Amino acid sequence: MGLDNDLRRAAEIICDAESVTIVSHIDADGISTESILAQALSREAIPVTSVFVRQLEPMAMRHVPKDGSLKLFTDLGAGQQGLLEEHGLSADEVLILDHHVSQPGETAYPQVNSLDHGITRMSAAGIAYLVARAIDSTNTDLAKLAVVGNVGDMMAREHCGLVGPAREIVSDGVEYGNIVVQKPDLNCYGTSTRPVHTCLAYCDDPYIDGISNSTSGALRFLERLGVTLKNSRGGWLVWEELPFDDRRTIISALAQQLIAHGRETDRLLAETYIFPDEPERTPLRNASEYATLLNACGRWAKPGIGGSICRGDRGDAYRDAEYMLAHHRSVIRDLLQYILDTGVTELSHLQYIHTKDRFPDTIVGIGAGMALSKLNWRKPMMVLSAMVDEPEVTKVSMRTNEWALGRGVDLQEALAEASAAVGGAGGGHRIAAGAFIPHDTEEEFIDGLNRILKRQFAQADPDNS
């Protein structure tokens, strides 16, 4: 069946349910997915309860109620269908909306999975939105949350903007009026909240010599251009507030800087998504920063607060989220510095560090991604961490980049294979993935993973050793 048929079937299953329990992931994609569906169901007067889980594993299944509600698994479930069977769930009480690699069991659970239709650049939030729109075509206001989920799950990263069905969702939001597309725009995080020189200093995709990782270097670069950097009150301007001509001048100079150092300019510009109904100079204004706010809520065990923000709470929930975001950024800075100061172990085809219990396992993947650009960016970066509540298990988080993807690397495939070989489990995406392995198999796992990555590189380039 085609995607439209799957969406209609999912909408019918949901609308026929007397009540629904949403089981979703704690990241930005999972939180926005939950909010899209919860709002769509509430509009249909269908009672809905939500459960957030860090991962779908045996211990987490105790949070899934054994009642007559439809169990709606979102942003997870496709790869854990055997676990659903073990929990005694039948096909008529489950619906899965996911975008991860499916591992079917004996039970044919109804599912909408973008991968089944060859769609690799759309997250669970995108699927949730399409289901919500199939339930009622007036749910187009929820497109905004789908964009947050897609951007937060790095669906826009590879092509410097959303593509395919995910991009069509953007058009729904534009038509509704709560999304403005900036194209082309600077491909840099923080364009709605950070002073321009700080924004440029944090830019590492592309890496700009003399500017990336140097706020003083970025400031000197901008001052030489003579562009306006402060407002009439002496406060720093953010990128979004700069006059068009100044933005054009900066982009032109950045392109020249890249060319002068022999770097490509193809990732300098991107399509960005602004939310005009949100306050200026806040994380809610921009899709990528909104996603970071939701990630902060989820990573610090408060995904429900993120869900409240998605539903429009701009009072206590937003104040709590701002506090968590500040704390989130502080700890991530500490994590990054720890990785850089401690150093990584480099093997032939990967680099890794074990942070033990020094940092929460929920944020080490973010640290892996940030460290990659500052270390050997040609080798996938892996962070292992201890799980305080499960000392016999080690959490594995990996990140790579488009350069490695173009040379055959698939972290989802590599981690799934390497973790299964030692009695663990892994999954995710080609560019970002994770796994859980028995603590006493770490050395065997690392060695096996390096061999798998070597094989992947070699398949794309037979001369690669």
Coordinates of C-alpha atoms in Angstrom, one line a residue:
M1 CA 0.0 0.0 0.0
G2 CA 1.0 3.6 -0.5
L3 CA 1.7 6.1 2.2
D4 CA -1.7 7.8 1.7
N5 CA -3.4 4.4 2.3
D6 CA -1.3 3.8 5.5
L7 CA -2.2 7.3 6.7
R8 CA -6.0 6.8 6.1
R9 CA -5.8 3.4 7.9
A10 CA -4.0 5.0 10.9
A11 CA -6.6 7.8 11.1
E12 CA -9.4 5.3 11.1
I13 CA -7.8 3.1 13.8
I14 CA -7.3 6.2 16.0
C15 CA -10.8 7.6 15.4
D16 CA -12.4 4.2 16.2
A17 CA -10.6 4.0 19.5
E18 CA -12.5 4.7 22.7
S19 CA -9.3 6.0 24.4
V20 CA -5.6 6.3 23.4
T21 CA -2.3 5.9 25.3
I22 CA 0.5 7.6 23.4
V23 CA 3.9 6.2 24.2
S24 CA 6.6 8.5 22.8
H25 CA 10.3 9.2 23.0
I26 CA 11.8 12.0 25.1
D27 CA 13.7 14.0 22.4
A28 CA 12.4 17.0 20.4
D29 CA 10.9 14.7 17.7
G30 CA 9.2 12.5 20.3
I31 CA 7.8 15.5 22.3
S32 CA 6.5 17.3 19.2
T33 CA 5.0 14.1 17.9
E34 CA 3.2 13.5 21.1
S35 CA 1.8 17.0 21.1
I36 CA 0.6 16.9 17.5
L37 CA -1.3 13.7 18.2
A38 CA -2.6 14.6 21.6
Q39 CA -4.0 17.9 20.3
A40 CA -5.5 16.2 17.2
L41 CA -7.2 13.5 19.4
S42 CA -8.5 16.0 21.9
R43 CA -10.1 17.9 19.1
E44 CA -12.0 14.7 18.3
A45 CA -13.0 14.3 21.9
I46 CA -11.0 11.1 22.2
P47 CA -9.6 10.6 25.7
V48 CA -5.8 10.6 25.6
T49 CA -3.0 9.8 28.1
S50 CA 0.7 10.2 27.3
V51 CA 3.7 8.2 28.5
F52 CA 7.3 9.3 27.6
V53 CA 10.1 6.8 27.7
R54 CA 13.9 7.2 27.2
Q55 CA 14.0 3.9 25.3
L56 CA 11.5 1.1 24.6
E57 CA 13.0 -1.8 26.6
P58 CA 11.6 -4.3 29.1
M59 CA 11.8 -2.0 32.1
A60 CA 10.0 0.8 30.2
M61 CA 7.1 -1.5 29.3
R62 CA 5.8 -1.3 32.9
H63 CA 4.7 2.3 32.1
V64 CA 2.4 1.0 29.3
P65 CA -1.0 0.5 30.9
K66 CA -2.8 -2.9 30.6
D67 CA -6.1 -1.5 29.8
G68 CA -8.5 -1.2 26.8
S69 CA -6.9 1.9 25.3
L70 CA -5.2 1.9 21.9
K71 CA -1.5 1.9 22.4
L72 CA 0.0 4.5 20.0
F73 CA 3.8 4.1 19.8
T74 CA 5.4 7.1 18.3
D75 CA 9.1 7.7 17.3
L76 CA 9.7 4.2 18.6
G77 CA 8.2 0.8 18.3
A78 CA 9.1 -0.2 14.8
G79 CA 12.4 -1.8 16.0
Q80 CA 10.9 -3.3 19.1
Q81 CA 7.9 -5.3 17.9
G82 CA 9.2 -8.4 19.5
L83 CA 9.0 -6.6 22.8
L84 CA 5.4 -5.6 22.2
E85 CA 4.6 -9.3 21.6
E86 CA 6.3 -10.3 24.8
H87 CA 4.3 -7.7 26.6
G88 CA 1.1 -9.5 25.4
L89 CA -0.1 -6.7 23.0
S90 CA -2.2 -7.8 20.1
A91 CA -2.4 -6.3 16.7
D92 CA -5.8 -4.7 17.3
E93 CA -4.6 -2.7 20.3
V94 CA -1.4 -1.2 18.8
L95 CA -0.6 1.4 16.2
I96 CA 3.1 2.3 15.4
L97 CA 4.1 5.7 13.9
D98 CA 7.8 5.6 13.3
H99 CA 10.7 6.4 11.0
H100 CA 13.3 3.9 12.3
V101 CA 14.3 0.6 10.8
S102 CA 11.5 -1.9 11.3
Q103 CA 12.2 -5.3 12.9
P104 CA 8.8 -7.2 12.5
G105 CA 7.9 -10.1 14.7
E106 CA 5.2 -12.7 14.3
T107 CA 2.4 -10.2 15.0
A108 CA 1.5 -7.9 12.1
Y109 CA 1.1 -4.6 14.0
P110 CA -0.4 -1.8 12.0
Q111 CA 2.3 0.8 11.3
V112 CA 3.0 3.9 9.3
N113 CA 6.8 4.1 8.7
S114 CA 8.3 6.5 6.3
L115 CA 11.1 4.1 5.4
D116 CA 8.6 1.6 4.0
H117 CA 7.9 4.2 1.3
G118 CA 11.4 5.2 0.6
I119 CA 11.2 8.4 2.6
T120 CA 14.4 8.8 4.6
R121 CA 14.3 12.5 5.4
M122 CA 11.1 12.7 7.5
S123 CA 10.9 12.2 11.2
A124 CA 8.1 10.8 13.4
A125 CA 6.6 14.3 13.9
G126 CA 6.1 14.5 10.1
I127 CA 4.2 11.2 10.1
A128 CA 2.2 12.3 13.1
Y129 CA 1.2 15.5 11.4
L130 CA 0.2 13.7 8.2
V131 CA -2.0 11.4 10.3
A132 CA -3.5 14.4 12.2
R133 CA -4.3 16.0 8.8
A134 CA -5.9 12.7 7.7
I135 CA -8.0 12.8 10.8
D136 CA -9.1 16.4 10.0
S137 CA -7.8 18.5 7.2
T138 CA -8.1 21.6 9.4
N139 CA -5.2 20.5 11.6
T140 CA -2.7 22.4 9.5
D141 CA -1.8 24.6 12.5
L142 CA 0.1 21.6 13.8
A143 CA 2.5 21.7 10.8
K144 CA 4.7 24.0 12.8
L145 CA 5.3 21.3 15.4
A146 CA 6.1 18.8 12.7
V147 CA 8.8 21.2 11.4
V148 CA 10.3 21.5 14.9
G149 CA 10.4 17.7 15.1
N150 CA 11.9 17.2 11.7
V151 CA 14.6 19.9 12.2
G152 CA 15.3 18.6 15.7
D153 CA 15.9 15.1 14.3
M154 CA 18.4 16.5 11.8
M155 CA 16.2 15.8 8.8
A156 CA 17.2 19.2 7.4
R157 CA 20.9 18.8 7.9
E158 CA 22.0 16.8 4.9
H159 CA 20.3 19.0 2.3
C160 CA 20.4 22.3 4.2
G161 CA 16.7 22.3 4.4
L162 CA 13.7 19.9 4.5
V163 CA 12.9 18.0 1.4
G164 CA 10.2 15.7 0.1
P165 CA 7.0 15.2 2.2
A166 CA 8.7 17.0 5.1
R167 CA 9.1 20.1 2.9
E168 CA 5.4 19.8 1.8
I169 CA 4.5 20.1 5.5
V170 CA 6.3 23.4 5.6
S171 CA 4.1 24.7 2.9
D172 CA 1.0 23.8 5.0
G173 CA 2.4 26.0 7.8
V174 CA 3.2 28.8 5.4
E175 CA -0.3 28.7 4.1
Y176 CA -1.7 28.6 7.6
G177 CA 0.5 31.6 8.6
N178 CA 2.6 30.3 11.5
I179 CA 5.8 29.5 9.4
V180 CA 8.0 31.9 7.4
V181 CA 10.6 30.3 5.2
Q182 CA 13.9 32.2 5.0
K183 CA 15.7 31.1 1.8
P184 CA 18.5 31.4 1.4
D185 CA 19.7 32.2 4.9
L186 CA 22.9 31.7 6.9
N187 CA 23.3 28.0 7.8
C188 CA 24.1 28.7 11.5
Y189 CA 22.5 27.8 14.8
G190 CA 21.3 30.7 17.0
T191 CA 20.3 33.2 14.4
S192 CA 17.2 34.3 16.5
T193 CA 18.9 34.6 19.9
R194 CA 22.7 34.9 19.8
P195 CA 24.7 38.1 19.0
V196 CA 25.9 37.7 15.4
H197 CA 29.6 37.3 16.3
T198 CA 28.7 34.6 18.8
C199 CA 26.5 32.9 16.3
L200 CA 29.3 32.8 13.7
A201 CA 31.8 31.5 16.3
Y202 CA 29.6 28.5 16.9
C203 CA 29.3 27.7 13.2
D204 CA 31.1 24.5 12.3
D205 CA 29.1 23.3 9.3
P206 CA 30.8 24.7 7.3
Y207 CA 34.0 25.3 9.3
I208 CA 35.2 28.8 8.7
D209 CA 38.9 29.4 9.3
G210 CA 39.6 32.2 11.8
I211 CA 35.9 32.5 12.8
S212 CA 34.6 29.1 13.9
N213 CA 35.4 28.4 17.6
S214 CA 36.6 32.0 18.0
T215 CA 34.2 34.7 19.2
S216 CA 37.0 37.3 19.1
G217 CA 37.9 36.2 15.6
A218 CA 34.3 36.5 14.4
L219 CA 34.0 39.9 16.0
R220 CA 37.1 41.2 14.3
F221 CA 35.8 39.8 11.0
L222 CA 32.5 41.6 11.3
E223 CA 34.1 44.9 12.4
R224 CA 36.3 44.9 9.3
L225 CA 33.1 44.7 7.2
G226 CA 31.7 47.8 8.8
V227 CA 28.2 46.2 9.4
T228 CA 25.8 47.3 12.1
L229 CA 26.3 45.0 15.2
K230 CA 24.4 46.9 17.9
N231 CA 21.1 48.6 18.3
S232 CA 20.4 52.2 19.3
R233 CA 20.5 51.1 23.0
G234 CA 24.0 49.5 22.7
G235 CA 22.7 45.9 22.7
W236 CA 24.0 43.3 20.4
L237 CA 21.9 42.5 17.4
V238 CA 21.0 39.0 16.4
W239 CA 21.2 37.8 12.8
E240 CA 17.5 38.0 12.3
E241 CA 17.5 41.7 13.2
L242 CA 20.3 42.7 10.8
P243 CA 19.4 44.8 7.7
F244 CA 19.2 42.8 4.5
D245 CA 22.2 44.6 3.0
D246 CA 24.4 43.8 6.0
R247 CA 23.4 40.1 5.9
R248 CA 24.3 40.0 2.2
T249 CA 27.6 41.7 2.9
I250 CA 28.4 39.2 5.6
I251 CA 27.5 36.1 3.6
S252 CA 29.5 37.4 0.6
A253 CA 32.6 37.9 2.9
L254 CA 32.1 34.4 4.5
A255 CA 32.0 32.8 1.1
Q256 CA 35.3 34.6 0.2
Q257 CA 36.8 33.4 3.5
L258 CA 35.9 29.8 2.7
I259 CA 37.2 29.9 -0.8
A260 CA 40.5 31.6 0.4
H261 CA 41.1 28.6 2.6
G262 CA 40.2 26.0 0.0
R263 CA 36.8 25.1 1.5
E264 CA 33.5 24.5 -0.2
T265 CA 30.8 27.0 0.1
D266 CA 27.8 24.7 -0.6
R267 CA 26.8 24.5 3.1
L268 CA 27.1 28.2 3.8
L269 CA 23.4 28.8 3.1
A270 CA 20.3 26.9 4.1
E271 CA 16.6 27.2 4.3
T272 CA 15.5 28.2 7.8
Y273 CA 12.1 28.2 9.4
I274 CA 10.9 31.2 11.5
F275 CA 7.7 31.2 13.6
P276 CA 6.2 34.7 13.4
D277 CA 3.6 34.0 16.1
E278 CA 6.4 33.6 18.7
P279 CA 8.3 36.4 20.5
E280 CA 11.4 37.7 18.9
R281 CA 14.8 36.8 20.4
T282 CA 13.4 33.7 22.1
P283 CA 14.2 30.0 21.3
L284 CA 10.6 29.6 20.2
R285 CA 11.2 31.9 17.2
N286 CA 13.3 29.5 15.2
A287 CA 12.7 25.8 14.5
S288 CA 16.2 24.6 15.4
E289 CA 16.3 26.5 18.7
Y290 CA 12.7 25.5 19.5
A291 CA 13.9 21.9 19.1
T292 CA 16.8 22.4 21.4
L293 CA 14.4 23.8 24.1
L294 CA 12.4 20.6 23.8
N295 CA 15.5 18.4 23.9
A296 CA 16.5 20.1 27.1
C297 CA 13.2 19.3 28.7
G298 CA 13.4 15.6 27.6
R299 CA 17.1 15.1 28.4
W300 CA 16.5 16.4 32.0
A301 CA 13.5 14.1 32.5
K302 CA 10.8 16.7 32.0
P303 CA 9.3 15.9 28.5
G304 CA 5.9 16.8 29.8
I305 CA 7.0 20.4 30.2
G306 CA 8.1 20.4 26.5
G307 CA 4.7 19.0 25.6
S308 CA 3.0 21.9 27.5
I309 CA 5.0 24.4 25.5
C310 CA 4.0 22.7 22.3
R311 CA 0.4 23.2 23.4
G312 CA 0.9 26.9 23.9
D313 CA 1.9 27.3 27.6
R314 CA 4.0 30.4 27.8
G315 CA 3.8 30.7 31.6
D316 CA 5.2 28.4 34.2
A317 CA 6.1 25.7 31.7
Y318 CA 8.1 28.0 29.5
R319 CA 10.0 29.5 32.5
D320 CA 10.9 26.0 33.7
A321 CA 12.0 25.1 30.2
E322 CA 14.2 28.2 29.9
Y323 CA 15.9 27.2 33.2
M324 CA 16.5 23.7 31.9
L325 CA 17.8 25.0 28.6
A326 CA 20.4 27.2 30.4
H327 CA 21.4 24.2 32.6
H328 CA 21.4 21.9 29.5
R329 CA 23.8 24.2 27.7
S330 CA 26.1 24.6 30.7
V331 CA 26.4 20.9 31.2
I332 CA 27.0 20.3 27.5
R333 CA 29.8 22.9 27.5
D334 CA 31.3 21.0 30.4
L335 CA 31.0 17.7 28.5
L336 CA 32.6 19.1 25.4
Q337 CA 35.5 20.5 27.4
Y338 CA 35.9 17.2 29.2
I339 CA 36.1 15.3 25.9
L340 CA 38.7 17.8 24.5
D341 CA 40.8 18.0 27.7
T342 CA 40.7 14.2 28.3
G343 CA 41.3 13.2 24.7
V344 CA 39.9 10.4 22.7
T345 CA 41.2 7.0 21.7
E346 CA 41.6 6.8 17.9
L347 CA 41.3 3.5 16.1
S348 CA 41.6 3.0 12.3
H349 CA 38.0 4.0 11.6
L350 CA 36.5 5.5 14.7
Q351 CA 37.4 7.6 17.7
Y352 CA 35.9 7.2 21.2
I353 CA 35.8 8.2 24.8
H354 CA 34.2 6.7 27.9
T355 CA 32.7 9.3 30.2
K356 CA 31.6 6.7 32.8
D357 CA 29.1 8.3 35.2
R358 CA 30.5 11.8 35.0
F359 CA 27.6 13.1 32.7
P360 CA 24.0 12.0 32.2
D361 CA 23.8 9.3 29.5
T362 CA 20.9 11.3 28.0
I363 CA 23.2 14.1 26.7
V364 CA 26.4 12.3 25.7
G365 CA 25.2 12.0 22.1
I366 CA 25.0 15.8 21.8
G367 CA 28.6 16.0 23.1
A368 CA 29.7 13.5 20.5
G369 CA 28.2 15.6 17.7
M370 CA 29.9 18.8 19.0
A371 CA 33.2 17.1 19.6
L372 CA 33.3 15.7 16.1
S373 CA 34.0 19.0 14.4
K374 CA 36.8 19.8 16.8
L375 CA 38.6 16.4 16.5
N376 CA 39.3 14.2 13.5
W377 CA 36.1 14.8 11.6
R378 CA 36.9 12.0 9.2
K379 CA 36.3 9.4 11.8
P380 CA 32.9 8.7 13.4
M381 CA 32.8 9.9 17.1
M382 CA 31.6 7.6 19.8
V383 CA 30.9 8.3 23.5
L384 CA 30.3 5.5 25.9
S385 CA 28.7 6.2 29.3
A386 CA 27.6 4.4 32.4
M387 CA 23.9 4.2 33.3
V388 CA 23.4 4.9 36.9
D389 CA 20.1 3.2 37.2
E390 CA 21.4 0.1 35.2
P391 CA 25.0 -0.4 36.1
E392 CA 25.3 -3.6 34.1
V393 CA 24.5 -1.7 30.9
T394 CA 26.7 0.8 28.9
K395 CA 25.1 3.5 26.8
V396 CA 26.7 4.1 23.4
S397 CA 26.1 7.3 21.3
M398 CA 27.6 8.0 17.9
R399 CA 27.7 10.8 15.5
T400 CA 29.2 11.3 12.0
N401 CA 28.9 13.8 9.2
E402 CA 27.9 14.0 5.5
W403 CA 31.5 13.4 4.4
A404 CA 31.4 10.0 6.0
L405 CA 27.9 9.2 4.8
G406 CA 29.1 9.8 1.3
R407 CA 31.8 7.2 1.8
G408 CA 29.5 4.4 2.9
V409 CA 29.1 4.9 6.6
D410 CA 25.8 3.9 8.2
L411 CA 25.9 4.2 12.0
Q412 CA 22.4 2.7 12.4
E413 CA 23.5 -0.4 10.6
A414 CA 26.9 -0.5 12.2
L415 CA 25.7 -0.2 15.8
A416 CA 22.8 -2.6 15.2
E417 CA 25.2 -5.3 14.0
A418 CA 28.0 -4.6 16.6
S419 CA 25.7 -4.4 19.6
A420 CA 23.7 -7.6 18.6
A421 CA 27.0 -9.5 18.4
V422 CA 27.6 -8.8 22.1
G423 CA 24.0 -9.3 23.3
G424 CA 22.9 -5.7 23.1
A425 CA 20.7 -3.6 20.8
G426 CA 21.2 -0.5 18.7
G427 CA 19.5 1.7 16.1
G428 CA 18.9 5.2 15.0
H429 CA 19.9 6.9 11.8
R430 CA 22.8 6.8 9.4
I431 CA 24.3 10.0 10.8
A432 CA 23.4 9.6 14.4
A433 CA 22.7 6.4 16.3
G434 CA 23.0 4.7 19.7
A435 CA 23.1 1.4 21.4
F436 CA 22.9 -0.4 24.8
I437 CA 25.4 -3.1 25.5
P438 CA 26.4 -5.3 28.4
H439 CA 29.0 -3.5 30.5
D440 CA 31.5 -6.3 30.4
T441 CA 31.5 -6.5 26.5
E442 CA 32.8 -3.0 25.9
E443 CA 36.2 -4.0 24.4
E444 CA 34.7 -6.7 22.2
F445 CA 32.1 -4.3 21.0
I446 CA 34.5 -1.5 20.2
D447 CA 36.8 -3.8 18.2
G448 CA 33.8 -5.3 16.3
L449 CA 32.4 -1.8 15.5
N450 CA 35.7 -0.6 14.2
R451 CA 35.9 -3.6 11.8
I452 CA 32.3 -2.9 10.6
L453 CA 33.1 0.7 9.9
K454 CA 36.3 -0.3 8.1
R455 CA 34.1 -2.6 5.9
Q456 CA 31.6 0.2 5.2
F457 CA 34.3 2.6 4.2
A458 CA 36.0 -0.1 2.0
Q459 CA 32.7 -0.9 0.2
A460 CA 32.5 2.7 -1.0
D461 CA 36.2 2.9 -1.8
P462 CA 38.0 -0.4 -2.4
D463 CA 41.3 1.3 -1.9
N464 CA 40.4 2.5 1.6
S465 CA 42.3 0.6 4.2

